[in-house]
Amino acid sequence: MSPQSNGSEPRSPLTLALFGPPGSGKGTQAAFLVEQLKIAQVSTGELFRQEVRRGTRLGRQAKEYIDRGELVPDEITMAMFRERLAKSDCAAGVLLDGFPRTAAQAEALAAFLRGLDRQMDRVIYIKVPQDVLVSRLSGRLTCPECGTTYHPELAPPRRAGLCDRDGGRLVQRDDDAAETALRRINVYKEQTASVVDYYRNLGLVAEVDGLGPIEDVRGRTLATVSQSRVG
Ligand code: ADP
Ligand code: ADP
């Protein structure tokens, strides 16, 4: 049950968000959740990477920031997000992965959702200690086609170097290089950690221990969703 719903009102489409520092497992868990809940995954990082690959103006603007491990400015991010949410697959519900990342994005999102007669239903915060983040990011392999992530030791693909889903050739993201990854973790602490407090004050945050096998984290994550109105 959503904290904002008494069960008798008509239900607006589900809106969930996954929070956690870079490497905490958001993308990994998002893939499971959207399959289970039949809602759309909206990953702003993945959207930016697609724009970079296509060589669009937005991609060129975003790349400067991504390469430095910094956040893309809020106006650019919000414009891209609004456009994504207008797509038909978002009508049934969305799981936000890596968004919002600043207080201004959280405020803009709240206003935007209000305009659509929607609201944030639950924020799932995946907690992982910093030393684990660094080792996960330094080994992360990503499929450039679909964004699925792997790790040679922690989450190996069935065939070395190839994506299980579409056979895409796995790559290391440039911004996963040690120095940039550390910068991103610091940017998370400086600009994004406080957004969790914003949602905590609204009574929306469920914390999940992100350590341990992916399947265990998956079970814990799903459990938090069934405590919300989808359960
Ligand atoms: P991770 O999953 O490792 O946290 P993402 O794929 O979510 O990384 O993001 C990669 C990069 O894309 C970020 O370092 C940032 O430059 C940019 N980015 C993604 N989402 C946002 C956002 N909501 N606001 C600003 N920049 C973003
Ligand atoms: P995020 O989207 O939060 O940046 P990812 O889902 O891409 O994080 O995961 C980061 C790296 O850690 C990937 O290489 C992934 O395969 C691996 N990983 C994800 N969850 C776990 C886990 N529970 N245990 C070990 N490795 C994990």
Coordinates of C-alpha atoms and ligand atoms in Angstrom, one line a residue:
M1 CA 0.0 0.0 0.0
S2 CA 1.4 3.4 -0.9
P3 CA 1.7 5.8 2.0
Q4 CA -0.3 8.2 -0.2
S5 CA -3.2 5.8 -1.0
N6 CA -6.0 4.5 1.1
G7 CA -6.7 1.6 -1.2
S8 CA -10.1 2.9 -2.4
E9 CA -8.8 5.5 -4.8
P10 CA -8.2 4.6 -8.5
R11 CA -4.5 3.6 -8.9
S12 CA -2.3 5.8 -11.0
P13 CA 0.6 4.0 -12.8
L14 CA 3.3 2.7 -10.5
T15 CA 6.4 4.9 -10.1
L16 CA 9.4 3.4 -8.4
A17 CA 13.0 4.6 -8.1
L18 CA 16.2 2.7 -7.4
F19 CA 18.9 4.6 -5.5
G20 CA 22.4 3.8 -4.6
P21 CA 26.0 4.8 -5.4
P22 CA 27.6 3.8 -8.7
G23 CA 28.2 0.1 -8.6
S24 CA 25.6 -0.7 -5.9
G25 CA 23.7 -2.9 -8.4
K26 CA 20.9 -0.6 -9.5
G27 CA 21.0 -1.7 -13.2
T28 CA 21.3 -5.3 -12.3
Q29 CA 18.3 -5.2 -10.0
A30 CA 16.3 -2.9 -12.3
A31 CA 16.4 -5.5 -15.1
F32 CA 14.8 -8.1 -12.7
L33 CA 12.2 -5.7 -11.3
V34 CA 10.9 -4.4 -14.6
E35 CA 10.5 -8.0 -15.9
Q36 CA 8.6 -9.0 -12.8
L37 CA 6.4 -5.9 -12.5
K38 CA 5.9 -5.4 -16.3
I39 CA 6.9 -1.7 -16.1
A40 CA 9.4 0.3 -18.1
Q41 CA 13.0 0.9 -17.0
V42 CA 14.1 4.5 -17.3
S43 CA 17.9 4.7 -16.8
T44 CA 19.1 8.2 -17.4
G45 CA 22.7 6.9 -17.6
E46 CA 21.7 4.4 -20.3
L47 CA 19.8 7.1 -22.2
F48 CA 22.8 9.4 -22.2
R49 CA 25.1 6.6 -23.4
Q50 CA 22.7 5.9 -26.3
E51 CA 22.7 9.6 -27.3
V52 CA 26.6 9.6 -27.1
R53 CA 26.7 6.5 -29.4
R54 CA 24.3 8.1 -31.9
G55 CA 26.4 11.3 -31.9
T56 CA 23.5 13.6 -31.2
R57 CA 23.8 17.1 -30.0
L58 CA 22.5 16.0 -26.6
G59 CA 25.1 13.2 -26.6
R60 CA 27.9 15.6 -27.3
Q61 CA 26.8 17.9 -24.5
A62 CA 26.4 15.0 -22.0
K63 CA 29.7 13.3 -22.9
E64 CA 31.8 16.2 -21.5
Y65 CA 30.3 15.7 -18.1
I66 CA 30.1 11.9 -18.2
D67 CA 33.8 11.7 -19.1
R68 CA 34.7 13.8 -16.1
G69 CA 32.5 11.7 -13.8
E70 CA 30.3 14.7 -13.1
L71 CA 26.6 15.0 -13.4
V72 CA 25.0 16.3 -16.6
P73 CA 23.3 19.7 -15.8
D74 CA 19.7 19.4 -14.5
E75 CA 18.0 21.2 -17.4
I76 CA 19.5 18.8 -20.0
T77 CA 18.7 15.8 -17.8
M78 CA 15.1 16.9 -17.2
A79 CA 14.4 17.6 -20.8
M80 CA 15.6 14.1 -21.8
F81 CA 13.6 12.5 -18.9
R82 CA 10.3 14.3 -19.9
E83 CA 10.7 13.1 -23.4
R84 CA 11.3 9.5 -22.3
L85 CA 8.3 9.5 -19.9
A86 CA 6.0 10.6 -22.7
K87 CA 6.7 7.3 -24.6
S88 CA 3.8 4.8 -24.5
D89 CA 5.7 2.0 -22.6
C90 CA 5.8 4.3 -19.6
A91 CA 2.0 4.4 -19.3
A92 CA 1.8 1.2 -17.3
G93 CA 4.5 2.3 -14.8
V94 CA 8.1 3.1 -14.5
L95 CA 11.2 2.1 -12.6
L96 CA 13.6 5.1 -12.4
D97 CA 17.3 3.9 -12.3
G98 CA 19.8 6.6 -11.5
F99 CA 17.3 9.4 -11.5
P100 CA 16.7 11.8 -9.8
R101 CA 20.3 12.6 -8.7
T102 CA 20.0 16.1 -7.4
A103 CA 17.6 18.0 -5.1
A104 CA 16.5 20.1 -8.1
Q105 CA 15.8 17.0 -10.2
A106 CA 13.7 15.5 -7.3
E107 CA 11.7 18.7 -7.0
A108 CA 11.2 18.9 -10.8
L109 CA 10.2 15.3 -10.9
A110 CA 7.6 15.8 -8.1
A111 CA 6.0 18.7 -10.1
F112 CA 6.1 16.7 -13.3
L113 CA 4.4 13.6 -11.7
R114 CA 1.8 15.8 -10.1
G115 CA 0.9 17.2 -13.6
L116 CA 0.4 13.6 -14.8
D117 CA -1.7 12.8 -11.7
R118 CA 1.1 10.4 -10.6
Q119 CA 3.3 10.2 -7.6
M120 CA 6.4 8.5 -6.4
D121 CA 5.3 5.3 -4.8
R122 CA 8.5 3.8 -3.3
V123 CA 12.3 4.5 -3.4
I124 CA 14.5 1.5 -3.0
Y125 CA 17.9 2.4 -1.6
I126 CA 20.6 -0.2 -2.2
K127 CA 23.4 0.1 0.4
V128 CA 26.9 -1.1 -0.4
P129 CA 30.2 -0.1 1.3
Q130 CA 32.7 1.9 -0.7
D131 CA 35.5 -0.6 -1.0
V132 CA 33.1 -3.1 -2.6
L133 CA 31.8 -0.4 -5.0
V134 CA 35.3 0.2 -6.3
S135 CA 36.0 -3.5 -7.0
R136 CA 32.7 -4.0 -8.7
L137 CA 33.2 -0.9 -10.9
S138 CA 36.8 -1.7 -11.8
G139 CA 35.7 -5.1 -13.2
R140 CA 32.3 -4.1 -14.7
L141 CA 31.6 -5.1 -18.3
T142 CA 28.7 -3.5 -20.1
C143 CA 26.8 -4.5 -23.2
P144 CA 26.7 -1.4 -25.5
E145 CA 23.6 -2.8 -27.2
C146 CA 21.3 -3.3 -24.2
G147 CA 23.2 -1.9 -21.2
T148 CA 23.2 -5.2 -19.3
T149 CA 26.2 -5.4 -16.9
Y150 CA 28.5 -8.3 -15.9
H151 CA 31.6 -8.9 -14.0
P152 CA 34.3 -11.5 -14.8
E153 CA 34.3 -12.9 -11.3
L154 CA 31.1 -11.7 -9.6
A155 CA 28.6 -12.0 -12.4
P156 CA 30.2 -13.6 -15.4
P157 CA 28.4 -13.9 -18.7
R158 CA 27.7 -17.5 -20.1
R159 CA 30.2 -16.9 -22.9
A160 CA 33.3 -14.8 -22.0
G161 CA 33.1 -11.3 -23.4
L162 CA 29.6 -11.6 -24.9
C163 CA 26.2 -10.5 -23.6
D164 CA 23.8 -13.3 -22.6
R165 CA 20.8 -11.4 -24.0
D166 CA 21.9 -10.3 -27.4
G167 CA 25.4 -11.6 -28.0
G168 CA 26.8 -8.0 -28.0
R169 CA 30.5 -7.6 -27.4
L170 CA 31.0 -6.4 -23.8
V171 CA 33.1 -3.3 -23.1
Q172 CA 34.5 -1.5 -20.1
R173 CA 32.9 1.9 -19.8
D174 CA 35.4 4.7 -20.0
D175 CA 34.0 6.3 -16.8
D176 CA 34.6 3.0 -14.9
A177 CA 38.3 3.7 -15.0
A178 CA 39.5 3.9 -11.4
E179 CA 40.0 7.7 -11.1
T180 CA 36.6 8.6 -12.8
A181 CA 34.8 5.9 -10.8
L182 CA 36.1 7.4 -7.5
R183 CA 35.1 10.8 -8.7
R184 CA 31.5 9.5 -9.4
I185 CA 31.3 7.9 -5.9
N186 CA 32.3 11.3 -4.4
V187 CA 29.8 13.1 -6.6
Y188 CA 27.1 10.7 -5.4
K189 CA 28.0 11.6 -1.8
E190 CA 28.0 15.3 -2.5
Q191 CA 24.9 15.6 -4.6
T192 CA 22.8 12.5 -4.5
A193 CA 22.9 11.1 -1.0
S194 CA 20.8 14.0 0.3
V195 CA 18.1 13.1 -2.2
V196 CA 17.5 9.9 -0.3
D197 CA 16.8 12.0 2.8
Y198 CA 14.3 14.0 0.8
Y199 CA 12.4 10.8 0.1
R200 CA 13.0 9.5 3.6
N201 CA 11.2 12.5 5.0
L202 CA 8.2 11.6 2.8
G203 CA 8.2 8.1 4.2
L204 CA 9.0 6.5 0.9
V205 CA 12.4 4.9 1.4
A206 CA 13.0 1.1 1.8
E207 CA 16.7 0.2 2.4
V208 CA 18.1 -3.0 0.9
D209 CA 21.4 -4.6 1.9
G210 CA 23.2 -4.8 -1.5
L211 CA 25.9 -7.2 -0.4
G212 CA 25.8 -10.9 -1.2
P213 CA 24.8 -12.9 -4.2
I214 CA 22.7 -11.1 -6.9
E215 CA 19.8 -13.5 -6.3
D216 CA 19.7 -12.7 -2.6
V217 CA 19.7 -8.9 -3.3
R218 CA 16.9 -9.6 -5.8
G219 CA 14.8 -11.3 -3.2
R220 CA 15.3 -8.5 -0.7
T221 CA 14.5 -5.9 -3.3
L222 CA 11.3 -7.6 -4.5
A223 CA 10.2 -7.9 -0.8
T224 CA 10.4 -4.1 -0.4
V225 CA 8.1 -3.6 -3.5
S226 CA 5.5 -6.0 -2.2
Q227 CA 5.3 -3.9 1.0
S228 CA 4.2 -1.1 -1.3
R229 CA 0.8 -1.0 -3.1
V230 CA 1.8 -3.6 -5.8
G231 CA 1.9 -6.3 -3.1
Ligands
ADP1 P1 26.0 4.3 -12.4 O1 25.0 3.3 -12.8 O2 27.4 3.7 -12.4 O3 25.7 5.1 -11.2 P2 24.9 5.8 -14.6 O4 24.9 4.9 -15.8 O5 23.6 5.9 -13.9 O6 26.1 5.3 -13.6 O7 25.4 7.3 -15.0 C1 26.5 7.5 -15.8 C2 26.7 9.0 -15.9 O8 25.6 9.6 -16.6 C3 26.8 9.8 -14.6 O9 28.2 9.8 -14.1 C4 26.4 11.2 -15.1 O10 27.5 11.8 -15.8 C5 25.3 10.8 -16.1 N1 24.0 10.8 -15.5 C6 23.2 9.7 -15.4 N2 22.0 10.0 -14.7 C7 22.1 11.3 -14.4 C8 21.2 12.2 -13.8 N3 20.0 11.8 -13.3 N4 21.6 13.5 -13.7 C9 22.8 13.9 -14.1 N5 23.7 13.1 -14.7 C10 23.3 11.8 -14.9
ADP2 P1 24.9 0.4 -10.8 O1 23.8 0.4 -11.9 O2 24.3 0.7 -9.5 O3 26.0 1.3 -11.1 P2 25.4 -2.4 -11.7 O4 24.1 -3.1 -11.6 O5 25.9 -2.0 -13.0 O6 25.5 -1.1 -10.7 O7 26.5 -3.3 -11.0 C1 27.9 -2.9 -10.9 C2 28.8 -4.2 -11.1 O8 28.6 -5.0 -10.0 C3 28.5 -5.0 -12.3 O9 29.7 -5.5 -12.8 C4 27.6 -6.1 -11.8 O10 27.7 -7.3 -12.6 C5 28.1 -6.3 -10.4 N1 27.1 -6.7 -9.4 C6 25.8 -6.2 -9.3 N2 25.2 -6.7 -8.2 C7 26.2 -7.5 -7.6 C8 26.2 -8.3 -6.4 N3 25.1 -8.5 -5.6 N4 27.3 -9.0 -6.1 C9 28.4 -8.9 -6.8 N5 28.5 -8.2 -8.0 C10 27.4 -7.5 -8.3

